[in-house]
Short mmCIF file of C-alpha atoms in Angstrom, two decimals:
data_model
loop_
_atom_site.label_atom_id
_atom_site.label_comp_id
_atom_site.label_asym_id
_atom_site.label_seq_id
_atom_site.Cartn_x
_atom_site.Cartn_y
_atom_site.Cartn_z
CA MET A 1 -12.23 132.98 76.71
CA THR A 2 -10.17 134.71 73.52
CA LYS A 3 -6.95 134.27 72.37
CA GLN A 4 -5.99 137.26 73.89
CA LEU A 5 -5.99 135.47 76.64
CA THR A 6 -3.66 133.13 75.88
CA PRO A 7 -0.47 135.28 75.13
CA LEU A 8 -0.85 136.26 79.30
CA LEU A 9 -0.69 132.89 80.28
CA LEU A 10 2.04 132.21 78.29
CA ALA A 11 3.79 134.68 79.84
CA GLY A 12 3.59 134.13 83.09
CA LEU A 13 4.40 130.13 82.65
CA MET A 14 7.63 131.89 80.95
CA ALA A 15 8.13 134.12 83.78
CA ALA A 16 7.58 131.23 86.07
CA ALA A 17 10.14 129.51 84.19
CA VAL A 18 12.74 132.15 84.04
CA VAL A 19 13.35 131.95 88.20
CA PRO A 20 16.64 131.12 89.22
CA THR A 21 17.76 128.84 91.14
CA ALA A 22 20.69 127.76 92.84
CA SER A 23 22.76 124.52 92.06
CA ALA A 24 24.50 122.40 94.34
CA ALA A 25 28.35 122.91 94.92
CA PRO A 26 30.51 119.75 95.73
CA ILE A 27 31.03 119.20 99.26
CA ASN A 28 34.81 118.73 99.90
CA LEU A 29 35.50 116.21 102.70
CA GLY A 30 38.67 116.65 103.00
CA ASN A 31 41.48 113.05 103.87
CA VAL A 32 39.26 109.41 104.97
CA ILE A 33 42.34 108.32 105.60
CA VAL A 34 43.64 107.58 108.98
CA ASN A 35 47.21 107.87 110.25
CA GLY A 36 48.59 108.26 106.31
CA GLY A 37 51.71 109.44 107.61
CA PHE A 38 52.34 106.24 110.69
CA GLY A 39 53.36 109.12 112.82
CA ASN A 40 50.95 106.81 115.15
CA ALA A 41 51.08 102.87 115.18
CA LEU A 42 49.34 101.16 112.32
CA THR A 43 47.19 99.79 114.77
CA ASN A 44 45.74 102.94 114.51
CA GLY A 45 43.70 102.98 111.00
CA TRP A 46 45.44 100.62 108.99
CA THR A 47 44.60 96.64 109.26
CA THR A 48 47.97 94.32 108.80
CA THR A 49 48.85 90.89 107.15
CA GLY A 50 52.02 88.77 106.77
CA VAL A 51 55.14 90.94 107.14
CA VAL A 52 54.45 94.61 107.43
CA ASN A 53 56.24 97.53 110.64
CA ARG A 54 56.95 101.19 110.95
CA ARG A 55 60.14 103.04 110.68
CA ALA A 56 61.36 106.02 110.76
CA GLU A 57 63.73 107.63 107.77
CA THR A 58 66.97 106.79 110.00
CA ASP A 59 66.41 103.07 110.00
CA THR A 60 69.15 101.17 107.78
CA ILE A 61 66.62 100.08 105.12
CA ASN A 62 65.80 103.50 104.37
CA ILE A 63 69.33 105.10 104.28
CA SER A 64 70.86 102.21 102.83
CA GLY A 65 71.65 101.77 98.80
CA GLY A 66 72.24 99.75 96.28
CA ASN A 67 69.27 96.90 96.58
CA ALA A 68 69.72 96.26 100.16
CA GLY A 69 67.09 99.92 100.80
CA PHE A 70 65.67 102.48 99.84
CA ASN A 71 68.81 104.95 98.79
CA GLY A 72 67.32 107.70 101.12
CA PHE A 73 63.33 108.17 99.79
CA PHE A 74 62.18 108.76 102.57
CA PRO A 75 63.30 112.62 103.52
CA ASN A 76 64.91 113.13 106.66
CA GLY A 77 62.53 114.25 109.69
CA THR A 78 63.65 115.36 112.51
CA THR A 79 64.46 114.91 116.18
CA THR A 80 61.28 115.49 118.16
CA ASN A 81 59.44 114.76 114.71
CA PRO A 82 61.21 111.72 112.80
CA ASN A 83 59.51 111.02 109.04
CA GLU A 84 57.94 107.60 109.36
CA PHE A 85 57.10 105.31 107.11
CA ALA A 86 55.79 101.89 106.97
CA VAL A 87 57.35 99.38 105.29
CA LEU A 88 55.90 95.39 103.75
CA GLY A 89 57.81 92.15 103.61
CA ASP A 90 61.31 92.52 105.72
CA ALA A 91 60.97 92.41 109.30
CA SER A 92 64.20 94.25 110.03
CA GLY A 93 67.51 95.52 108.73
CA LEU A 94 68.56 95.61 105.13
CA ILE A 95 66.52 93.80 102.47
CA GLY A 96 67.17 90.69 102.44
CA GLY A 97 65.83 88.88 105.79
CA ASN A 98 62.86 87.57 106.80
CA SER A 99 60.68 87.18 104.88
CA ASP A 100 61.49 85.99 101.63
CA SER A 101 57.87 84.96 100.61
CA GLY A 102 54.10 85.28 101.08
CA ILE A 103 52.04 87.94 100.83
CA SER A 104 52.14 91.29 102.84
CA THR A 105 49.54 93.92 102.94
CA LEU A 106 48.74 96.95 104.57
CA SER A 107 45.05 98.37 104.23
CA GLN A 108 42.63 100.53 105.71
CA THR A 109 38.45 100.80 104.33
CA PHE A 110 36.61 103.31 105.02
CA THR A 111 32.97 104.57 103.89
CA LEU A 112 31.62 107.39 101.60
CA SER A 113 28.06 107.47 103.00
CA SER A 114 24.93 108.32 101.21
CA THR A 115 23.78 111.34 102.45
CA ILE A 116 25.83 113.75 104.55
CA ALA A 117 24.64 117.07 106.68
CA GLN A 118 23.59 118.86 103.60
CA GLY A 119 21.99 116.32 101.27
CA THR A 120 22.15 113.47 99.57
CA VAL A 121 24.66 112.17 97.52
CA GLU A 122 25.20 111.49 93.86
CA SER A 123 28.59 110.72 93.85
CA TYR A 124 31.48 111.33 94.79
CA ASP A 125 35.94 112.25 93.51
CA LEU A 126 38.73 110.77 95.46
CA ARG A 127 42.00 112.48 94.93
CA ILE A 128 44.47 109.52 95.19
CA ARG A 129 48.33 110.33 96.57
CA PHE A 130 50.80 108.29 98.12
CA ARG A 131 54.55 107.75 97.91
CA THR A 132 55.72 103.88 97.96
CA VAL A 133 59.66 102.53 97.01
CA PHE A 134 59.45 99.00 95.71
CA ASP A 135 63.47 97.27 95.63
CA GLY A 136 65.55 94.25 95.83
CA ARG A 137 66.07 91.42 94.70
CA ASP A 138 65.35 88.75 91.86
CA GLU A 139 67.87 86.09 91.13
CA GLY A 140 65.63 84.56 88.32
CA ASP A 141 64.41 87.71 85.87
CA THR A 142 61.62 85.50 85.20
CA PRO A 143 57.24 85.80 86.06
CA ALA A 144 57.62 82.96 88.14
CA GLY A 145 60.25 83.75 90.04
CA GLU A 146 59.05 87.81 89.78
CA ASP A 147 57.74 89.20 93.55
CA ILE A 148 54.66 91.80 92.88
CA PHE A 149 53.83 95.06 94.50
CA LEU A 150 50.63 96.83 94.42
CA ALA A 151 48.16 99.22 95.61
CA THR A 152 43.97 98.98 94.64
CA LEU A 153 41.52 100.77 95.85
CA SER A 154 38.82 98.12 96.20
CA ALA A 155 38.40 96.35 92.84
CA LEU A 156 40.56 98.80 90.96
CA GLN A 157 43.81 98.62 90.84
CA LEU A 158 46.46 101.73 90.96
CA PHE A 159 49.35 100.22 90.06
CA SER A 160 51.16 97.31 89.94
CA GLN A 161 55.39 96.08 89.75
CA SER A 162 57.61 93.56 89.06
CA SER A 163 60.68 92.77 91.09
CA THR A 164 62.39 91.01 87.26
CA ILE A 165 64.16 94.53 86.57
CA PHE A 166 66.27 94.41 90.71
CA PRO A 167 69.56 93.62 90.56
CA ASN A 168 70.73 89.51 90.89
CA GLY A 169 73.05 87.86 93.94
CA THR A 170 72.38 89.32 97.12
CA PRO A 171 71.27 92.65 98.35
CA ALA A 172 74.09 94.60 98.69
CA VAL A 173 75.09 98.47 99.22
CA ALA A 174 77.21 98.11 96.53
CA SER A 175 74.60 96.93 93.44
CA ALA A 176 72.88 98.01 90.64
CA ASN A 177 69.79 101.00 92.19
CA ASN A 178 66.93 100.33 90.39
CA GLN A 179 64.40 100.36 91.90
CA LEU A 180 60.82 101.36 91.21
CA GLU A 181 59.14 105.24 92.77
CA ASN A 182 55.61 106.61 92.90
CA ASP A 183 57.40 109.65 93.97
CA THR A 184 53.98 111.14 94.21
CA PHE A 185 51.32 108.32 93.01
CA ASN A 186 48.32 111.55 92.29
CA ALA A 187 45.63 111.11 90.66
CA LEU A 188 41.69 111.49 90.55
CA PHE A 189 38.44 109.05 90.66
CA THR A 190 35.34 110.01 89.54
CA GLY A 191 31.77 109.14 89.31
CA LEU A 192 32.18 106.74 92.45
CA LEU A 193 29.08 105.82 94.04
CA PRO A 194 28.24 105.60 97.93
CA GLY A 195 28.77 102.71 99.71
CA THR A 196 32.57 101.28 101.30
CA TYR A 197 36.12 100.89 99.79
CA THR A 198 39.25 99.70 100.45
CA LEU A 199 42.90 101.27 99.45
CA THR A 200 44.86 98.00 100.33
CA PHE A 201 48.72 97.72 99.74
CA SER A 202 50.39 94.18 98.81
CA LEU A 203 53.29 92.81 99.07
CA ASN A 204 52.99 88.86 96.75
CA GLU A 205 56.73 87.47 97.33
CA SER A 206 57.17 84.27 95.52
CA ALA A 207 58.30 81.25 96.94
CA SER A 208 62.00 79.39 96.02
CA THR A 209 61.67 77.31 93.38
CA ALA A 210 64.07 75.62 90.29
CA THR A 211 63.14 78.68 88.07
CA ASP A 212 64.28 81.17 89.24
CA GLY A 213 67.28 80.74 89.33
CA GLY A 214 67.74 81.22 93.85
CA VAL A 215 67.20 83.48 96.06
CA THR A 216 64.16 86.00 95.35
CA ASN A 217 63.58 88.56 98.13
CA THR A 218 62.28 92.87 97.79
CA ALA A 219 60.80 95.04 100.89
CA ALA A 220 58.70 97.85 99.83
CA GLY A 221 57.92 101.62 102.11
CA VAL A 222 54.93 103.38 102.13
CA ASP A 223 54.61 106.85 103.09
CA GLY A 224 52.13 110.20 102.79
CA VAL A 225 49.10 108.49 101.94
CA SER A 226 45.74 110.72 102.18
CA VAL A 227 42.22 110.53 100.06
CA ASN A 228 41.07 113.79 99.45
CA ALA A 229 36.76 112.67 99.34
CA THR A 230 33.79 116.11 97.68
CA ALA A 231 30.90 114.52 97.52
CA ASN A 232 28.37 115.72 94.72
CA LEU A 233 24.87 116.27 95.59
CA VAL A 234 21.27 115.03 93.96
CA PRO A 235 19.63 117.45 92.30
CA GLU A 236 17.66 119.77 94.66
CA PRO A 237 14.01 119.50 94.20
CA SER A 238 13.07 123.21 92.57
CA THR A 239 15.48 122.07 89.90
CA LEU A 240 13.15 119.79 88.73
CA ALA A 241 10.53 121.64 89.15
CA LEU A 242 11.86 124.50 87.14
CA VAL A 243 12.84 121.89 84.12
CA GLY A 244 8.40 120.79 84.47
CA ALA A 245 7.99 124.94 83.97
CA ALA A 246 9.92 124.92 81.08
CA LEU A 247 7.82 122.33 79.77
CA ILE A 248 4.81 123.34 80.36
CA ALA A 249 5.91 126.82 78.66
CA VAL A 250 7.29 124.74 75.22
CA LEU A 251 3.63 123.30 75.53
CA ALA A 252 2.02 127.02 75.98
CA PHE A 253 4.05 128.54 72.59
CA GLY A 254 2.47 125.25 71.06
CA ALA A 255 -0.93 125.80 71.81
CA TYR A 256 -0.64 130.23 70.88
CA ARG A 257 -3.00 129.76 67.66
CA GLN A 258 -4.80 126.88 69.61
CA PRO A 259 -5.62 127.73 72.78
CA GLU A 260 -8.22 124.83 72.94
CA LEU A 261 -5.25 123.00 73.48
CA LEU A 262 -3.72 124.31 76.65
CA LEU A 263 -7.84 124.70 77.84
CA ASN A 264 -8.24 120.62 77.22
CA ILE A 265 -5.25 119.81 78.55
CA MET A 266 -6.25 121.63 81.37
CA GLY A 267 -10.23 120.37 81.97
CA LEU A 268 -10.99 123.85 80.57
CA ARG A 269 -13.16 124.65 77.79
CA TYR A 270 -12.67 126.37 74.96
CA CYS A 271 -15.42 129.29 73.99
CA GLY A 272 -13.49 131.13 71.73
#
């Protein structure tokens, strides 16, 4: 074998290294949340604890102002298709009824599979959207007696709101309007591993104590919940093969003036 054969081998290896390989595009799986608009009963897709119920946009708690309601936060639907939303921490009517203490939760669990029809999933990107409103009474305006409304995705906290900004006194339509709103919460979370996740809305109403100066009583509303999932696939084997071919090409280039090096690696004898 002569040195003239080495450039031919190099050319062949370089040609193999530049064979085009299509990388897998992210796969949009759409919304993984069921009944996020609450058009059906809460038992459809959701799990609840404490005091949680479903109401229409015409309900007293939505159309009432001040710290007695949500000040029309949830928009009007139609007579045949009203706009429903979920309420945490209030059984009926205006803010100020039962309950005034305890924890109420609204949650839904979903699974991000490690394999889909298009291949093996390396990670997921989640676009999370929802609308929330939080209002009521905080008599003491101190952390010892505050109510907390928050949303989480498993161990990840999405937001947390405190009732300490709310007016003192019994909830009333004519009172100050200091409600807290997410209109609309919209955030992208990337690189999540396949697995099971739970989206939870939680209202923690503190028990009345002498420290808070009276009764702290709040309610929270939730609507328009969606979690759009995009799957990022594991690189295809052909992509890894391309990297290997490129490595061999580099090795061959280094052996251009020393063909015996490449032949030794290939298990052949050099007779130049």
